[in-house]
CSV table of C-alpha atoms in Angstrom, one decimal:
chain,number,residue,atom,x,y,z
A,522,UNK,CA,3.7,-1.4,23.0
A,523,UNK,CA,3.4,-5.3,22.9
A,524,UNK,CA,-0.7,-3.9,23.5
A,525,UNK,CA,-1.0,-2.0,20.1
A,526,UNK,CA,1.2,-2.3,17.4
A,527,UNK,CA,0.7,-2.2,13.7
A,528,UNK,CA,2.9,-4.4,11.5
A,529,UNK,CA,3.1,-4.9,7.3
A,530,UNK,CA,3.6,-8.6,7.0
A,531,UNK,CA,4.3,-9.6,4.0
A,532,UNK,CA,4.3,-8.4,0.1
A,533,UNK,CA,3.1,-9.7,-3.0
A,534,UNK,CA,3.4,-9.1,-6.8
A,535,UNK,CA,1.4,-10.4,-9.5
A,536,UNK,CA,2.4,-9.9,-13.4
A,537,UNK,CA,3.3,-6.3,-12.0
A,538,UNK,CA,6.7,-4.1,-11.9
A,539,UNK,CA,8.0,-7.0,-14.6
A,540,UNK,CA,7.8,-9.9,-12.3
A,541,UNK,CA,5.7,-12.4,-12.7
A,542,UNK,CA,5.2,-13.4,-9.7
A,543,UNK,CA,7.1,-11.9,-6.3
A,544,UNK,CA,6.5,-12.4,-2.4
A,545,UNK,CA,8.9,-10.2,0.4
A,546,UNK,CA,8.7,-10.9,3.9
A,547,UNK,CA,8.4,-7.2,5.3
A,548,UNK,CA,8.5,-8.2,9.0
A,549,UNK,CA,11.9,-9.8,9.0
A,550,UNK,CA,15.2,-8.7,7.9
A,551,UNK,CA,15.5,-9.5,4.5
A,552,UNK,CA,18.1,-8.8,1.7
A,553,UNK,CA,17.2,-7.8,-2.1
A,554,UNK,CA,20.2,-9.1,-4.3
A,555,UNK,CA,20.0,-8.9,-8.0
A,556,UNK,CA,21.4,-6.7,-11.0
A,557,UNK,CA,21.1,-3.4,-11.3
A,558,UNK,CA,17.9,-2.7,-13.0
A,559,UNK,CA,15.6,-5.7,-12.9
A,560,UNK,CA,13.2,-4.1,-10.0
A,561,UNK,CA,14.8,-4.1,-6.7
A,562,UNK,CA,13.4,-0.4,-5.9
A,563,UNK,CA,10.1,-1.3,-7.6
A,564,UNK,CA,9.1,-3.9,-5.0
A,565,UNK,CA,9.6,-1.7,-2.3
A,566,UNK,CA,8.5,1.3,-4.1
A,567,UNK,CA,4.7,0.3,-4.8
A,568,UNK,CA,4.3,0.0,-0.8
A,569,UNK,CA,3.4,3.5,-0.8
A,570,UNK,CA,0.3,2.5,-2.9
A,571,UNK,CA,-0.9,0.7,-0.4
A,572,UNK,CA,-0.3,3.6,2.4
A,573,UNK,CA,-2.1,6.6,0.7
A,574,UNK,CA,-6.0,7.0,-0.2
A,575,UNK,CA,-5.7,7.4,-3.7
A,576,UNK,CA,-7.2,5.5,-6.5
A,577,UNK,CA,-5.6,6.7,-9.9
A,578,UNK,CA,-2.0,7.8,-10.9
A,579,UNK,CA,-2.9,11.3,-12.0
A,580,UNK,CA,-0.5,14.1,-10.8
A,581,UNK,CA,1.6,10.3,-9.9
A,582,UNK,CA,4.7,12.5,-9.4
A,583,UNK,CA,3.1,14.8,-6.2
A,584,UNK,CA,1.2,11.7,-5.2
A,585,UNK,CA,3.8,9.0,-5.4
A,586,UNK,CA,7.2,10.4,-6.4
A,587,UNK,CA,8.1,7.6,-8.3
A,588,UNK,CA,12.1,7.7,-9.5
A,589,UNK,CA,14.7,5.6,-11.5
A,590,UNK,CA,17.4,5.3,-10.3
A,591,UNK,CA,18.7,8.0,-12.1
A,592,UNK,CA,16.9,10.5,-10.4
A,593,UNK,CA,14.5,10.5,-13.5
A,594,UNK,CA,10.7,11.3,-12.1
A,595,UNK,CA,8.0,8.6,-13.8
A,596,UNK,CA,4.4,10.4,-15.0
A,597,UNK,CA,1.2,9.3,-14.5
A,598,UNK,CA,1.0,6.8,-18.0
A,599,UNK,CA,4.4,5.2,-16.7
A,600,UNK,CA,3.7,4.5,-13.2
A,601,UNK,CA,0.6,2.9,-14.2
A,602,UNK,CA,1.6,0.7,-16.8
A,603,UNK,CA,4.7,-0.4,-14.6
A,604,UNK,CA,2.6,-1.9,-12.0
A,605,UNK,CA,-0.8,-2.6,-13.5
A,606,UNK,CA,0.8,-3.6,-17.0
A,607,UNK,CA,-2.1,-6.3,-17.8
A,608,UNK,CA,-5.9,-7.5,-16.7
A,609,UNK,CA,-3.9,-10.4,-14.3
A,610,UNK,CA,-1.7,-7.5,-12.2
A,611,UNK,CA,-2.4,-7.2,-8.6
A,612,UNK,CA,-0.6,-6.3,-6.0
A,613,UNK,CA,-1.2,-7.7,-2.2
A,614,UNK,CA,-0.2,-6.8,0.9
A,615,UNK,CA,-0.5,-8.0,4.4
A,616,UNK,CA,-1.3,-6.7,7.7
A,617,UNK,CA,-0.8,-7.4,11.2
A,618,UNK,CA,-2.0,-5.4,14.3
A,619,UNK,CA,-2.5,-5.8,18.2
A,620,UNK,CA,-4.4,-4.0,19.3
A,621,UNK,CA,-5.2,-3.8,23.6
A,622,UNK,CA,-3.5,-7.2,23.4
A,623,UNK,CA,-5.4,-9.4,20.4
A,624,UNK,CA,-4.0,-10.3,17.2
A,625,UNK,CA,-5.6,-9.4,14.1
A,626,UNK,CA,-5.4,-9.7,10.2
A,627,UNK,CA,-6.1,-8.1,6.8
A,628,UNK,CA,-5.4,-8.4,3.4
A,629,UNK,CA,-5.2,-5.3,1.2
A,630,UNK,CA,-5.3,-6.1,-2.4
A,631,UNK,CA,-4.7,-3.6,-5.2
A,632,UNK,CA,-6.3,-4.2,-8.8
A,633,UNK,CA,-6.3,-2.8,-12.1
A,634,UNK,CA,-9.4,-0.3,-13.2
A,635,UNK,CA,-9.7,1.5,-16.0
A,636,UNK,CA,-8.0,5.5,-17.2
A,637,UNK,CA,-4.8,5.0,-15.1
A,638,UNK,CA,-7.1,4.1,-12.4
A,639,UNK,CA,-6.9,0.9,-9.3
A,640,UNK,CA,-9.1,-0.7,-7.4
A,641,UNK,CA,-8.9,-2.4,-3.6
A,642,UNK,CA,-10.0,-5.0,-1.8
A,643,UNK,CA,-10.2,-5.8,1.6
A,644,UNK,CA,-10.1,-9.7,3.3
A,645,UNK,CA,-10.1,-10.4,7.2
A,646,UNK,CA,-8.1,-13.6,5.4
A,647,UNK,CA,-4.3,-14.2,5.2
A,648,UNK,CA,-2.7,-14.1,2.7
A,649,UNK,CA,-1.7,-17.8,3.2
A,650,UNK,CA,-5.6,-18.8,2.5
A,651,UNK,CA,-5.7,-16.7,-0.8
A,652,UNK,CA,-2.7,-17.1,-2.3
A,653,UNK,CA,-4.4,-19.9,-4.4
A,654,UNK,CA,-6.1,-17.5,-6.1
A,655,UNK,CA,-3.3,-16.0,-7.8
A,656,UNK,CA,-0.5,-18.6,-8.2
A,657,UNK,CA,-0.3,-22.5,-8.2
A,658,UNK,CA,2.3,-24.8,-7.4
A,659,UNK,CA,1.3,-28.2,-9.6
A,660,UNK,CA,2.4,-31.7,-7.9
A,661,UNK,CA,4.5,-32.3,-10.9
A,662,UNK,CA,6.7,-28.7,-10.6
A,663,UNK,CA,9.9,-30.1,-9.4
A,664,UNK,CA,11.0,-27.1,-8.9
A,665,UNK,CA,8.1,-25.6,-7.0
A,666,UNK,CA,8.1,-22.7,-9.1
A,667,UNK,CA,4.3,-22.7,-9.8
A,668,UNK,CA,2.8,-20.3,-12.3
A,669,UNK,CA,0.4,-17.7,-12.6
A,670,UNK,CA,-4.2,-18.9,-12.2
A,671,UNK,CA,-4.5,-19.4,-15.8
A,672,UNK,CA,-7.9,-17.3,-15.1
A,673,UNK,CA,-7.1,-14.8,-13.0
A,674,UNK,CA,-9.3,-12.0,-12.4
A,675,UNK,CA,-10.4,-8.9,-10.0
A,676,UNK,CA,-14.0,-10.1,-10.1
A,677,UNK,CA,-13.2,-13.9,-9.4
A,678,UNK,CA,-10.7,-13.5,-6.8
A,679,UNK,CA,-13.6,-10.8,-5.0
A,680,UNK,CA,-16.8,-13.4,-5.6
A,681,UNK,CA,-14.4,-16.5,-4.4
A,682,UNK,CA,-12.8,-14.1,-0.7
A,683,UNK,CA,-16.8,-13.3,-0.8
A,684,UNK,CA,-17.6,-16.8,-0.2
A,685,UNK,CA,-15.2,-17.2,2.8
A,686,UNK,CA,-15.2,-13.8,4.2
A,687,UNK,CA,-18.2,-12.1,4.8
A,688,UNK,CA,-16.5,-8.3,6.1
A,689,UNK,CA,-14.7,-8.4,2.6
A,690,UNK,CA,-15.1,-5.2,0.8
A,691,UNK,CA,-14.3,-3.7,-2.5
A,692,UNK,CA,-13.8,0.1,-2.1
A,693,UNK,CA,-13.1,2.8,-4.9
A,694,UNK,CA,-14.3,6.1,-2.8
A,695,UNK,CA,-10.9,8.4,-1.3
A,696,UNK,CA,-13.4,9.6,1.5
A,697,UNK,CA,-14.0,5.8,2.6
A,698,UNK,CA,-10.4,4.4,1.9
A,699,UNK,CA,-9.5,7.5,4.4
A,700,UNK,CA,-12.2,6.2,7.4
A,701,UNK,CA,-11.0,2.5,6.9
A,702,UNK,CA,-7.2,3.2,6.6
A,703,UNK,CA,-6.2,6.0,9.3
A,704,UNK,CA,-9.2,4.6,11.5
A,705,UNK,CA,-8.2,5.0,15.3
A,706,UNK,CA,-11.4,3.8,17.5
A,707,UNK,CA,-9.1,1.2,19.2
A,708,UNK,CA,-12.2,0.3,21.6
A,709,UNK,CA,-13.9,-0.7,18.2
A,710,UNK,CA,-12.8,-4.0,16.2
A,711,UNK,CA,-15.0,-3.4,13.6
A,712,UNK,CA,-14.1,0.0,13.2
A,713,UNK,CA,-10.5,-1.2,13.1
A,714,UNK,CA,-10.6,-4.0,11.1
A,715,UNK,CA,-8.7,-2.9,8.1
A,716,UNK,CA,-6.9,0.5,9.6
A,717,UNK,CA,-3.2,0.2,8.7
A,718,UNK,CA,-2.4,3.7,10.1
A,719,UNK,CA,-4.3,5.5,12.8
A,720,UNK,CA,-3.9,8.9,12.2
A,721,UNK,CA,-5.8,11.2,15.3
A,722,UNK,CA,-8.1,13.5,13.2
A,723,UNK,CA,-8.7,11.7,9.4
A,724,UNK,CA,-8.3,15.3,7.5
A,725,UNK,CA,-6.5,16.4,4.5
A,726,UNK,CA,-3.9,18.2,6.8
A,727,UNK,CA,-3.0,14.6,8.8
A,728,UNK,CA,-2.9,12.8,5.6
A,729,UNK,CA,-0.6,15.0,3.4
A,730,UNK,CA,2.0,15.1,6.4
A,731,UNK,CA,1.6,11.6,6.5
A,732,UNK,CA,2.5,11.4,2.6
A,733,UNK,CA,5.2,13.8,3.5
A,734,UNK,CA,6.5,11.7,5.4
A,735,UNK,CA,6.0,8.3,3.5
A,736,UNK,CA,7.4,10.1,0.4
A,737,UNK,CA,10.8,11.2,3.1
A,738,UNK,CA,11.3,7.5,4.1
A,739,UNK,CA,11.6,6.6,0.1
A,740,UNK,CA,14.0,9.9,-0.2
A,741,UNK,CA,16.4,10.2,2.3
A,742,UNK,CA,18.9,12.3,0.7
A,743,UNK,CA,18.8,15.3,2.0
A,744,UNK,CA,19.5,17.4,-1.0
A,745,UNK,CA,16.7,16.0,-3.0
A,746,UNK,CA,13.8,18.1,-3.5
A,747,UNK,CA,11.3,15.2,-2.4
A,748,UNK,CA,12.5,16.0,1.5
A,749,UNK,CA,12.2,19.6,1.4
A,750,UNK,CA,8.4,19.1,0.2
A,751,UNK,CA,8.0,16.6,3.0
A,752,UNK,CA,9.3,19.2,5.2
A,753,UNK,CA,7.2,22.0,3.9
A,754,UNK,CA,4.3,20.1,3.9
A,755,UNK,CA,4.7,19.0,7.6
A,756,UNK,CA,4.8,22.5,8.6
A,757,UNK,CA,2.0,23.9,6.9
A,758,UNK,CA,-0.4,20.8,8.1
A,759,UNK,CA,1.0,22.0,11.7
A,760,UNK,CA,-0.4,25.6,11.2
A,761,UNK,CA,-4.1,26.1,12.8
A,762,UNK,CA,-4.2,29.8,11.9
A,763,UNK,CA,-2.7,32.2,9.6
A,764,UNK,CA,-0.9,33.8,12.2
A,765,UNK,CA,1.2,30.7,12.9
A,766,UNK,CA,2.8,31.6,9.6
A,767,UNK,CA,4.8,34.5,11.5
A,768,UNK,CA,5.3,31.8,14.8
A,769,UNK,CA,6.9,28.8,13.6
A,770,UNK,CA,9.9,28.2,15.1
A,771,UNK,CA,11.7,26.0,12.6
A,772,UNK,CA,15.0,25.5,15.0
A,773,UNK,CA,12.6,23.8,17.4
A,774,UNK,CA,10.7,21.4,14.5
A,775,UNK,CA,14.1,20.6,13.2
């Protein structure tokens, strides 16, 4: 509907997944070229952070299912280190929605924490008015490669968005990331402002079929024991009481 939609913008990587700096366009069609190896499958992989309510990389393999591309699973110590390897890694993303026919936009932005855990913030800004924050092109870079805020930090880039955006927030609690990023009041903007997926009811059920099904769209081979978790999962959140157990009828899901 050109009245609601809800659209991931753009994608940015800071001293994370072993580039230094990276920035995808996720609203266009775009083409990842490169050797096997150097993080093609990382920059896509971490947008599932940004999807799900967590806030550590314990049980990372349930939560996230990161893979090689191998097939080998990554634990909780890998996963972290990969994208929050240093004090300067964050990881941004960018959201667009319409919704009832007026264009908004947020900012999500992931940061490093302490005992395998992350952080987020939240801006109202684009990414295009904080982007100073965490790279710089100087006058004299004929190349226009730019480098990395020779100072970067969480607590910098939060007081300076503070300054120019008074809804910013810095949030750490699951039970708030939950009420922020499924919210559905479409009548309310503030109660919208940062949702990135409205889910109808905000409860554990809703949310693990919606990692189910995040976790399906990074794992589409069918064979792969990823899906038939998603699978599972999806019918159990679908099951009200225990009798439903004896009523599914899986011909009719499939």
């Amino acid at each position: 509907s050109q009245q609601f939609n809800f659209v991931l913008k753009k994608l940015v990587l800071v001293d994370s997944a072993g580039f230094c700096y990276s920035e995808i366009e996720l609203d266009k069609h775009t083409i990842l070229l490169g050797e096997g190896n150097v993080g093609k499958s990382s920059l896509l992989n971490c947008i599932r952070l940004f999807l799900l309510p967590e806030v550590n990389f314990n049980k990372a393999k349930d939560k996230f299912n990161f893979k090689s591309s191998n097939g080998y699973q990554y634990d909780k110590n890998e996963s972290f280190s990969h994208y929050f390897p240093s004090k300067f890694s964050h990881l941004i993303i960018e959201v667009e929605k319409v919704i009832a026919g007026k264009k908004y936009t947020h900012c999500q932005i992931l940061t490093r924490a302490k005992n395998l855990s992350f952080d987020r913030i939240f801006t109202t800004l684009t990414y295009k008015e904080i982007q100073h924050m965490f790279w710089q092109v100087d006058e004299d870079d004929e190349h226009h490669i730019g480098s990395r805020v020779e100072k970067l930090s969480t607590e910098d880039i939060f007081a300076k968005i503070k300054t120019r955006d008074k809804y910013c927030l810095s949030v750490r609690d699951p039970q708030k990331l939950k009420e922020l990023m499924y919210a559905r009041d479409i009548l309310s903007e503030v109660a919208m402002r940062y949702s990135l997926f409205p889910l109808n009811e905000i409860s554990d059920e809703n949310i693990e079929s919606l990692r189910a099904l995040i976790l399906m769209l990074f794992d589409m081979e069918t064979s792969t024991e990823g899906v038939a978790k998603a699978v599972a999962n999806i019918i159990e959140s679908e099951k009200k009481e225990t009798t439903d157990a004896l009523n599914f009828d899986i011909q009719s899901f499939i």
